[in-house]
mmCIF file of C-alpha atoms in Angstrom:
data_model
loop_
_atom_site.group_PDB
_atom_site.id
_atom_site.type_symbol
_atom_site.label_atom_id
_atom_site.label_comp_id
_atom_site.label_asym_id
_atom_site.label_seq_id
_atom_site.Cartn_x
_atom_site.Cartn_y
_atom_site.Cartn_z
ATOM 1 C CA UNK A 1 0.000 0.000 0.000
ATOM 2 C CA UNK A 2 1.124 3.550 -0.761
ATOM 3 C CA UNK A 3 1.195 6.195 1.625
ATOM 4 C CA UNK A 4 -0.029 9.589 0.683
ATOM 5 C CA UNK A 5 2.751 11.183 1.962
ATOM 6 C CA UNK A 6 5.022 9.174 0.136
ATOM 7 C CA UNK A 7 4.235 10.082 -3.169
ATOM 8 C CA UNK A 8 5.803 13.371 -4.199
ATOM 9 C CA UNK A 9 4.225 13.203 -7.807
ATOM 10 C CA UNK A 10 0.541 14.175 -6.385
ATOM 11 C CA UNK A 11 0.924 17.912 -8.822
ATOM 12 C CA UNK A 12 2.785 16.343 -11.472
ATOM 13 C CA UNK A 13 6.306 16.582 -12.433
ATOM 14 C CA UNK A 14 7.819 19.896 -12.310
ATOM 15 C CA UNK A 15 8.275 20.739 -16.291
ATOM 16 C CA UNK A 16 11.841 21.170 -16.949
ATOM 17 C CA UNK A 17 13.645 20.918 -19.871
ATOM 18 C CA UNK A 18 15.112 17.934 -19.331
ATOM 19 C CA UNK A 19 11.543 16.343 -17.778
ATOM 20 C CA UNK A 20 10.006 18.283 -21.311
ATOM 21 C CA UNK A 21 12.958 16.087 -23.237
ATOM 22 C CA UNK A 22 12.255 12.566 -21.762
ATOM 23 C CA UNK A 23 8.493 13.346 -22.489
ATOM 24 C CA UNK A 24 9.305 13.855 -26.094
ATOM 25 C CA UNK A 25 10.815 10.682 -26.265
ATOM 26 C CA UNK A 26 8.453 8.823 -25.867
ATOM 27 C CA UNK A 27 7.078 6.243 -28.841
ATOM 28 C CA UNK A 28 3.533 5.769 -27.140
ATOM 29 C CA UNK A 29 1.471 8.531 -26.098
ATOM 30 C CA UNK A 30 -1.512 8.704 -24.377
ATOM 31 C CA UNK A 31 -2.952 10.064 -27.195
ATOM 32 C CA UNK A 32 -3.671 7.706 -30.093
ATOM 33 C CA UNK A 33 -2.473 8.882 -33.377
ATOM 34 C CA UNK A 34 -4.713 8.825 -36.181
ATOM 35 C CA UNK A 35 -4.056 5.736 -39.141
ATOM 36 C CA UNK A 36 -3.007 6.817 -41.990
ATOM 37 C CA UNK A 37 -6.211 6.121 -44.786
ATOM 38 C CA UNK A 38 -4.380 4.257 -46.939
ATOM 39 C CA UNK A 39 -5.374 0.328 -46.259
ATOM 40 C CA UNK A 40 -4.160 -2.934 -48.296
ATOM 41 C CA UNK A 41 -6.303 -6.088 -47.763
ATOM 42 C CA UNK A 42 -5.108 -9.041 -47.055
ATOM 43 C CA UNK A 43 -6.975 -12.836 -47.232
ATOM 44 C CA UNK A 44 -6.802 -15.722 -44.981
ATOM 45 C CA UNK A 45 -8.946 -19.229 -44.298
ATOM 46 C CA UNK A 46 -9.831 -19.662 -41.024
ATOM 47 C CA UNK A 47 -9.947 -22.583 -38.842
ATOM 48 C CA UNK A 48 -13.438 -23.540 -41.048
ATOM 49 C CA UNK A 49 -11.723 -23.137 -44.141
ATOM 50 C CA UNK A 50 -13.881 -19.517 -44.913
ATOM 51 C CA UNK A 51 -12.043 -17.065 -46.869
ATOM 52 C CA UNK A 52 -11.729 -13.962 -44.649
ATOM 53 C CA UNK A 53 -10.173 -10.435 -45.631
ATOM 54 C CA UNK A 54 -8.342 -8.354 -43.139
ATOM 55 C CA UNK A 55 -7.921 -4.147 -43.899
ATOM 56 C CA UNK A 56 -4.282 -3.283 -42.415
ATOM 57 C CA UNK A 57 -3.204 0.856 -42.907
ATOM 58 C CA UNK A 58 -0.177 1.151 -44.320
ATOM 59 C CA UNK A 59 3.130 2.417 -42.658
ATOM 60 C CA UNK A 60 4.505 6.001 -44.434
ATOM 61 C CA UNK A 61 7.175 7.601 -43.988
ATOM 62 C CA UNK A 62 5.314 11.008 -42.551
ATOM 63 C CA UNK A 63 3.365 8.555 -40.170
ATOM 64 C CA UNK A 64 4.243 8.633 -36.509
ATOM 65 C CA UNK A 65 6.529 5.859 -34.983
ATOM 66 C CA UNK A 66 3.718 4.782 -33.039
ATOM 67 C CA UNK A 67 1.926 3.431 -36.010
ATOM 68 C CA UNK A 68 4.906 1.282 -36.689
ATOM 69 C CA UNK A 69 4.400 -0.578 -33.412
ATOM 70 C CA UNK A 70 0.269 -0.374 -34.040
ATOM 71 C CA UNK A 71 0.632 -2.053 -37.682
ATOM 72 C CA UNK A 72 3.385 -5.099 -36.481
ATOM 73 C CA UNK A 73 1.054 -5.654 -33.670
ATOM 74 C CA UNK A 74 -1.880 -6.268 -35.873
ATOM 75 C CA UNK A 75 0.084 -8.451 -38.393
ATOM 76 C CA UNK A 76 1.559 -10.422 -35.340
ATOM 77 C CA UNK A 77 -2.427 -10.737 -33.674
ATOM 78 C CA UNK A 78 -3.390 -11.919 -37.221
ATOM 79 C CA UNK A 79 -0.882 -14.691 -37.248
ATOM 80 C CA UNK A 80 -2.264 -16.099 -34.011
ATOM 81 C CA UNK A 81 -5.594 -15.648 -35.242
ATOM 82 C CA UNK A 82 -5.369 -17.626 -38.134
ATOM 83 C CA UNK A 83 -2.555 -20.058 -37.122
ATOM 84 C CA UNK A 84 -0.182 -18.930 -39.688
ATOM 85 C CA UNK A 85 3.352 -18.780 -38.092
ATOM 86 C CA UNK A 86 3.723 -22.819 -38.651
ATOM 87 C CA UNK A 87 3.291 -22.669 -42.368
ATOM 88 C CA UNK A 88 2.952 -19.928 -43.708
ATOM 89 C CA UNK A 89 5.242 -17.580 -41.789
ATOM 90 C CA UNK A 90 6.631 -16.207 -44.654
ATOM 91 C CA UNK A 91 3.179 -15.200 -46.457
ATOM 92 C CA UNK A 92 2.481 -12.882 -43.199
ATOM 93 C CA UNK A 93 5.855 -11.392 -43.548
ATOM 94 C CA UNK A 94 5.166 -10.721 -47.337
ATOM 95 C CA UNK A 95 2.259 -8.866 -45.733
ATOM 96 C CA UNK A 96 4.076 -6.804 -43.961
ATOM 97 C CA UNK A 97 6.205 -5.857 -46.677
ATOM 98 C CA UNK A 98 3.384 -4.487 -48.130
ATOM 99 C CA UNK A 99 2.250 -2.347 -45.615
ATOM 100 C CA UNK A 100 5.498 -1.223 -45.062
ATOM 101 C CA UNK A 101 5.453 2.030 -47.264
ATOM 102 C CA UNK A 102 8.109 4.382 -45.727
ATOM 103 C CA UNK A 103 11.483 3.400 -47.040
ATOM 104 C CA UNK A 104 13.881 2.509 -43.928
ATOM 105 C CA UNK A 105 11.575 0.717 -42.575
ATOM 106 C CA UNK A 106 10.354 -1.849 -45.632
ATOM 107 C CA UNK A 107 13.955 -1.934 -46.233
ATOM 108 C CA UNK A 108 14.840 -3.212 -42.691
ATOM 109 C CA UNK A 109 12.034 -6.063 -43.213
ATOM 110 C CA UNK A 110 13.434 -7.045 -46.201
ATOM 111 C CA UNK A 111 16.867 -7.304 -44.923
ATOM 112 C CA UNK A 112 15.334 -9.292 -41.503
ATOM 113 C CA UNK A 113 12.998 -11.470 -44.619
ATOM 114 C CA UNK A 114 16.261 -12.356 -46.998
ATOM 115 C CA UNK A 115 18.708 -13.222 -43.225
ATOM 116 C CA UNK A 116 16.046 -15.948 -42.201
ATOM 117 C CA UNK A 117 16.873 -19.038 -44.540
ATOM 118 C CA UNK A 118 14.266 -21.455 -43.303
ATOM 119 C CA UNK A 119 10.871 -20.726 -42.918
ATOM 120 C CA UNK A 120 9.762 -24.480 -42.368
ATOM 121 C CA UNK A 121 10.810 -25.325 -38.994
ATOM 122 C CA UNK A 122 8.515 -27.150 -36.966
ATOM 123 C CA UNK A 123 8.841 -25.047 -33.917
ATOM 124 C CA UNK A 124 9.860 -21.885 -32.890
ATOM 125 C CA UNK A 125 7.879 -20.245 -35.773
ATOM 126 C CA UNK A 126 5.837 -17.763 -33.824
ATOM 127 C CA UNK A 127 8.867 -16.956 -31.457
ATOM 128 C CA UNK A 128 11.029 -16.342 -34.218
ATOM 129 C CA UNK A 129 8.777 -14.561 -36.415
ATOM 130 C CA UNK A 130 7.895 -11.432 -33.040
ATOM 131 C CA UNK A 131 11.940 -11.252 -32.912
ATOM 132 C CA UNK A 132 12.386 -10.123 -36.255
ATOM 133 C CA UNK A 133 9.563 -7.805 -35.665
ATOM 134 C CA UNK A 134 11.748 -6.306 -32.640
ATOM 135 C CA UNK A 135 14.062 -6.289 -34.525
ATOM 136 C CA UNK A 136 12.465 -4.039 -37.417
ATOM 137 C CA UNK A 137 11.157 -1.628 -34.745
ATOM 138 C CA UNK A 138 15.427 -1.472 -33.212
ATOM 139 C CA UNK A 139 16.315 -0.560 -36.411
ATOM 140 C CA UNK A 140 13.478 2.073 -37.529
ATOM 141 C CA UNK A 141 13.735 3.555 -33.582
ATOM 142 C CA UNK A 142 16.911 2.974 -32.339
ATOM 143 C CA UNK A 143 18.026 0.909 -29.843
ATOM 144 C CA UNK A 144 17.059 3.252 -26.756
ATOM 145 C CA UNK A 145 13.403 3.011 -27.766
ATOM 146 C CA UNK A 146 12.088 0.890 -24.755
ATOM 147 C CA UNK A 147 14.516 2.525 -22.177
ATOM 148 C CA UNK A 148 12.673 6.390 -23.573
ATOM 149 C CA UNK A 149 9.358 5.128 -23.105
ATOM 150 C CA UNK A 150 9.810 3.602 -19.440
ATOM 151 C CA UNK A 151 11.597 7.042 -18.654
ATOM 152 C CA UNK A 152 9.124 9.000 -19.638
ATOM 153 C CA UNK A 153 6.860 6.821 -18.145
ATOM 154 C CA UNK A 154 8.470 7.197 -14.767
ATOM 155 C CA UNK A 155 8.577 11.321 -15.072
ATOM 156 C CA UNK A 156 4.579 11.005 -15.577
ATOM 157 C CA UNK A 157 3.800 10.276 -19.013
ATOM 158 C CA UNK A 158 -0.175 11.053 -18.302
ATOM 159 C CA UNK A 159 -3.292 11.718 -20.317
ATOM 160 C CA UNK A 160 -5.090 15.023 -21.396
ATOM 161 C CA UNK A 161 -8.044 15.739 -19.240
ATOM 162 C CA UNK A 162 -10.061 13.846 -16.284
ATOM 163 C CA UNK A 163 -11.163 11.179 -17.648
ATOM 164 C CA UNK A 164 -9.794 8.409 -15.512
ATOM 165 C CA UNK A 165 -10.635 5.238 -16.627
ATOM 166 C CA UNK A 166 -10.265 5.627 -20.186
ATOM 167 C CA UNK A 167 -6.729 7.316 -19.896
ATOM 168 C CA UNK A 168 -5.780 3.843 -17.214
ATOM 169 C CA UNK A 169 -7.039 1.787 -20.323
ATOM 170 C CA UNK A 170 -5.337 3.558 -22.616
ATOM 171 C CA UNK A 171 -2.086 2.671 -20.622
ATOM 172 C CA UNK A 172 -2.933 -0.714 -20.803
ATOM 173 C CA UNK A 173 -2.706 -0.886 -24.108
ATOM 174 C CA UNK A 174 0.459 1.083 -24.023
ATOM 175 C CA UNK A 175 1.396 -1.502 -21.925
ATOM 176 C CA UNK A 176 0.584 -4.249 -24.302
ATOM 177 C CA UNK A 177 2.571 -2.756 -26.666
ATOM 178 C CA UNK A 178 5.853 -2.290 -25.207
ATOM 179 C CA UNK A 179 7.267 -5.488 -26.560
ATOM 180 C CA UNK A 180 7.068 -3.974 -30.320
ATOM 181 C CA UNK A 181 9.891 -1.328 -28.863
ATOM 182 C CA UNK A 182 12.918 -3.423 -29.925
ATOM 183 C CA UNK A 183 15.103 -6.247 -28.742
ATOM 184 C CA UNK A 184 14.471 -7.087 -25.452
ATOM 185 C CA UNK A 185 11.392 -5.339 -24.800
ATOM 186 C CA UNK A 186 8.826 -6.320 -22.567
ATOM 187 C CA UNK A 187 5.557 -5.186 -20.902
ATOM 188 C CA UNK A 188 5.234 -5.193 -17.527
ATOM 189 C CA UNK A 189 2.981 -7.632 -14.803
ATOM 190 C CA UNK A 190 0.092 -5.626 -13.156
ATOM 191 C CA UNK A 191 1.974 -5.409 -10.114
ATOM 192 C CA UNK A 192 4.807 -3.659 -11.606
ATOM 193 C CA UNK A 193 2.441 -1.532 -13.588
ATOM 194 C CA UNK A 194 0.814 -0.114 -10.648
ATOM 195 C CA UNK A 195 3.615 2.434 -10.349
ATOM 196 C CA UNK A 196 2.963 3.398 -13.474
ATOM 197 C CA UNK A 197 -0.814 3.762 -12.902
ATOM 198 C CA UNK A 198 0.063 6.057 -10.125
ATOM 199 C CA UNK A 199 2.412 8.553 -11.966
ATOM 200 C CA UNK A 200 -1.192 8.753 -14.289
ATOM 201 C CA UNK A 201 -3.302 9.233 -12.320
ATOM 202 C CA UNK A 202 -4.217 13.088 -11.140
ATOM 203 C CA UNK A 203 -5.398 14.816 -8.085
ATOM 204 C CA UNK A 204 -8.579 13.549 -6.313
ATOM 205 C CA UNK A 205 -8.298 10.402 -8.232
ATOM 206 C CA UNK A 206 -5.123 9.542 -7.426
ATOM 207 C CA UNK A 207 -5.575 10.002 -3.601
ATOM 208 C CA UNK A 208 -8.702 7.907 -3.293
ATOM 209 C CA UNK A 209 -7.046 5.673 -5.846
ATOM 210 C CA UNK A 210 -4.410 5.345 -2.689
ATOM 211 C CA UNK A 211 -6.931 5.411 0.145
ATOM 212 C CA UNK A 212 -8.651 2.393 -1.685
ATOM 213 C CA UNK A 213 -5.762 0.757 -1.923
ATOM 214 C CA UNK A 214 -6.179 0.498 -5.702
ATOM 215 C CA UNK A 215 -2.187 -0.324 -5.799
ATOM 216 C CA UNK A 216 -2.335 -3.348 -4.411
ATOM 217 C CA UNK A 217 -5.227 -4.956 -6.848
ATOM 218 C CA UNK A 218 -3.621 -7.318 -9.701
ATOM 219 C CA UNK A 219 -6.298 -7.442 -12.255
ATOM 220 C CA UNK A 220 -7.319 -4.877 -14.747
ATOM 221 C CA UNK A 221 -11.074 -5.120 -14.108
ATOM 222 C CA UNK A 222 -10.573 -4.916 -10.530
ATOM 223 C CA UNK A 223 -8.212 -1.643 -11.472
ATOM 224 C CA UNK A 224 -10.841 -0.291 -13.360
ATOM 225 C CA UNK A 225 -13.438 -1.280 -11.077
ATOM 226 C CA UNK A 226 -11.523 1.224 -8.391
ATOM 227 C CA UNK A 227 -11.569 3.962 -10.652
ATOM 228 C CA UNK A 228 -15.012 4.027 -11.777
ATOM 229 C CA UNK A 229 -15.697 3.936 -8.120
ATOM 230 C CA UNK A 230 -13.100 7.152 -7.494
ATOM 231 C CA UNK A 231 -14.499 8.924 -10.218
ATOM 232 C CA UNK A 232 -18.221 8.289 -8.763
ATOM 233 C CA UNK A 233 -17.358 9.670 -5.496
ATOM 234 C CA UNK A 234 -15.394 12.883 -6.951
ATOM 235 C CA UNK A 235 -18.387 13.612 -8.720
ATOM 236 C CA UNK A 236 -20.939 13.419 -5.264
ATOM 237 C CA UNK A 237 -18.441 14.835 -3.847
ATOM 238 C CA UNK A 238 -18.726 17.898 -6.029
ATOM 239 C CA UNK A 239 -22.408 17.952 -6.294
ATOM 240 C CA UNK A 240 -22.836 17.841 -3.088
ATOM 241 C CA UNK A 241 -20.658 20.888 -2.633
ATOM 242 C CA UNK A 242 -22.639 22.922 -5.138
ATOM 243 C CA UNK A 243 -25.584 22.396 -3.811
ATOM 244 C CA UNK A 244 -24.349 23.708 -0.398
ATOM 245 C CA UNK A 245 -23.302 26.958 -1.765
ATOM 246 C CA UNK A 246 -26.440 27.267 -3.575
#
């Protein structure tokens, strides 16, 4: 449990240059870029045998760096989907290739596509398949890419506004993504999260958050369950208060 007056980042950190500088770094915002409108298709069978099409927006080279990491996700979910890593492995990377429209980067798949020499192993596929992805993302952002986003992270990457539980879900999924950051990435357990979910968090929120002992829960739902519930009782609170000056 976290004491109140143990946690110095209740008004946010102070806004420095270097604190503006590790903010800037950052690959995943809080805010979710918009796709670019572009879209190839793409068609699979599923487990039934039914032809199915998939829409995937294409990667250019004005797009932000986040939609690098949003596009290999969705080609990596769409191999597990379909079951493609343990035969057709090299298909989904052709995919890719396609959707890769800014130049380094469909370059940098191409080079990871022509280094793998055997696409018919028996096991390993998917494993291999997500570390050529890290690899692509290493060489489009650099290899500091995961280290930038956990430091920004820790000075109180946060979201525009008040509205709680959608900016906590939001992190989730920036959570989910961390892997795509390069070599060695990796997201985090709940647990180790919560840290992170209390950097977020801001003022009346994040003290009930703490009175409710929201940092010790270790599911999402429960997480967002606590949240709601803060958010419910700021806004009696509030009313409440208005209608005793009225």
């Amino acid at each position: 449990m976290v004491k109140k007056s143990g946690n110095n980042r209740d008004e946010g950190p102070r806004r420095s240059k270097e604190v503006e500088r590790a903010l800037s770094k950052a690959t995943l915002k809080f805010s979710v870029p918009k796709a670019n409108e572009t879209q190839i298709t793409a068609k699979f069978q599923d487990a039934l045998g039914n032809e199915v099409k998939e829409y995937i927006s294409v990667y250019d080279e004005s797009d932000s760096n986040a939609l690098l990491v949003t596009l290999c996700k969705q080609i990596y979910k769409i191999g597990q989907t379909y079951g493609l890593f343990a035969e057709k492995s090299k298909g989904l990377a052709q995919v890719l290739a396609r959707a890769l429209r800014d130049e380094e980067a469909n370059q940098g798949w191409l080079e990871e596509m022509q280094a793998r020499t055997n696409w018919t192993q028996t096991t390993g596929q998917e494993a291999r398949f997500f570390r050529m992805i890290q690899s692509l993302t290493t060489k489009v952002f650099g290899d500091q890419a995961y280290e930038n986003q956990i430091t920004a992270m820790e000075y109180g990457l946060t979201y525009s506004g008040y509205d709680h539980v959608q900016g906590i879900k939001r992190l989730f999924t920036i959570n989910d993504m961390l892997p795509y950051l390069g070599t060695g990435a990796e997201s985090m357990t709940i647990k180790r999260l919560q840290k992170y979910i209390l950097y977020a968090l801001k003022g009346q929120c994040k003290s009930q958050y703490i009175d409710r002992d929201g940092d010790e829960l270790r599911t999402k739902a429960e997480i967002i369950k606590c949240i709601e519930r803060c958010e419910k009782s700021i806004a009696l609170k509030m009313d409440m208060e208005s209608k005793m000056k009225s």
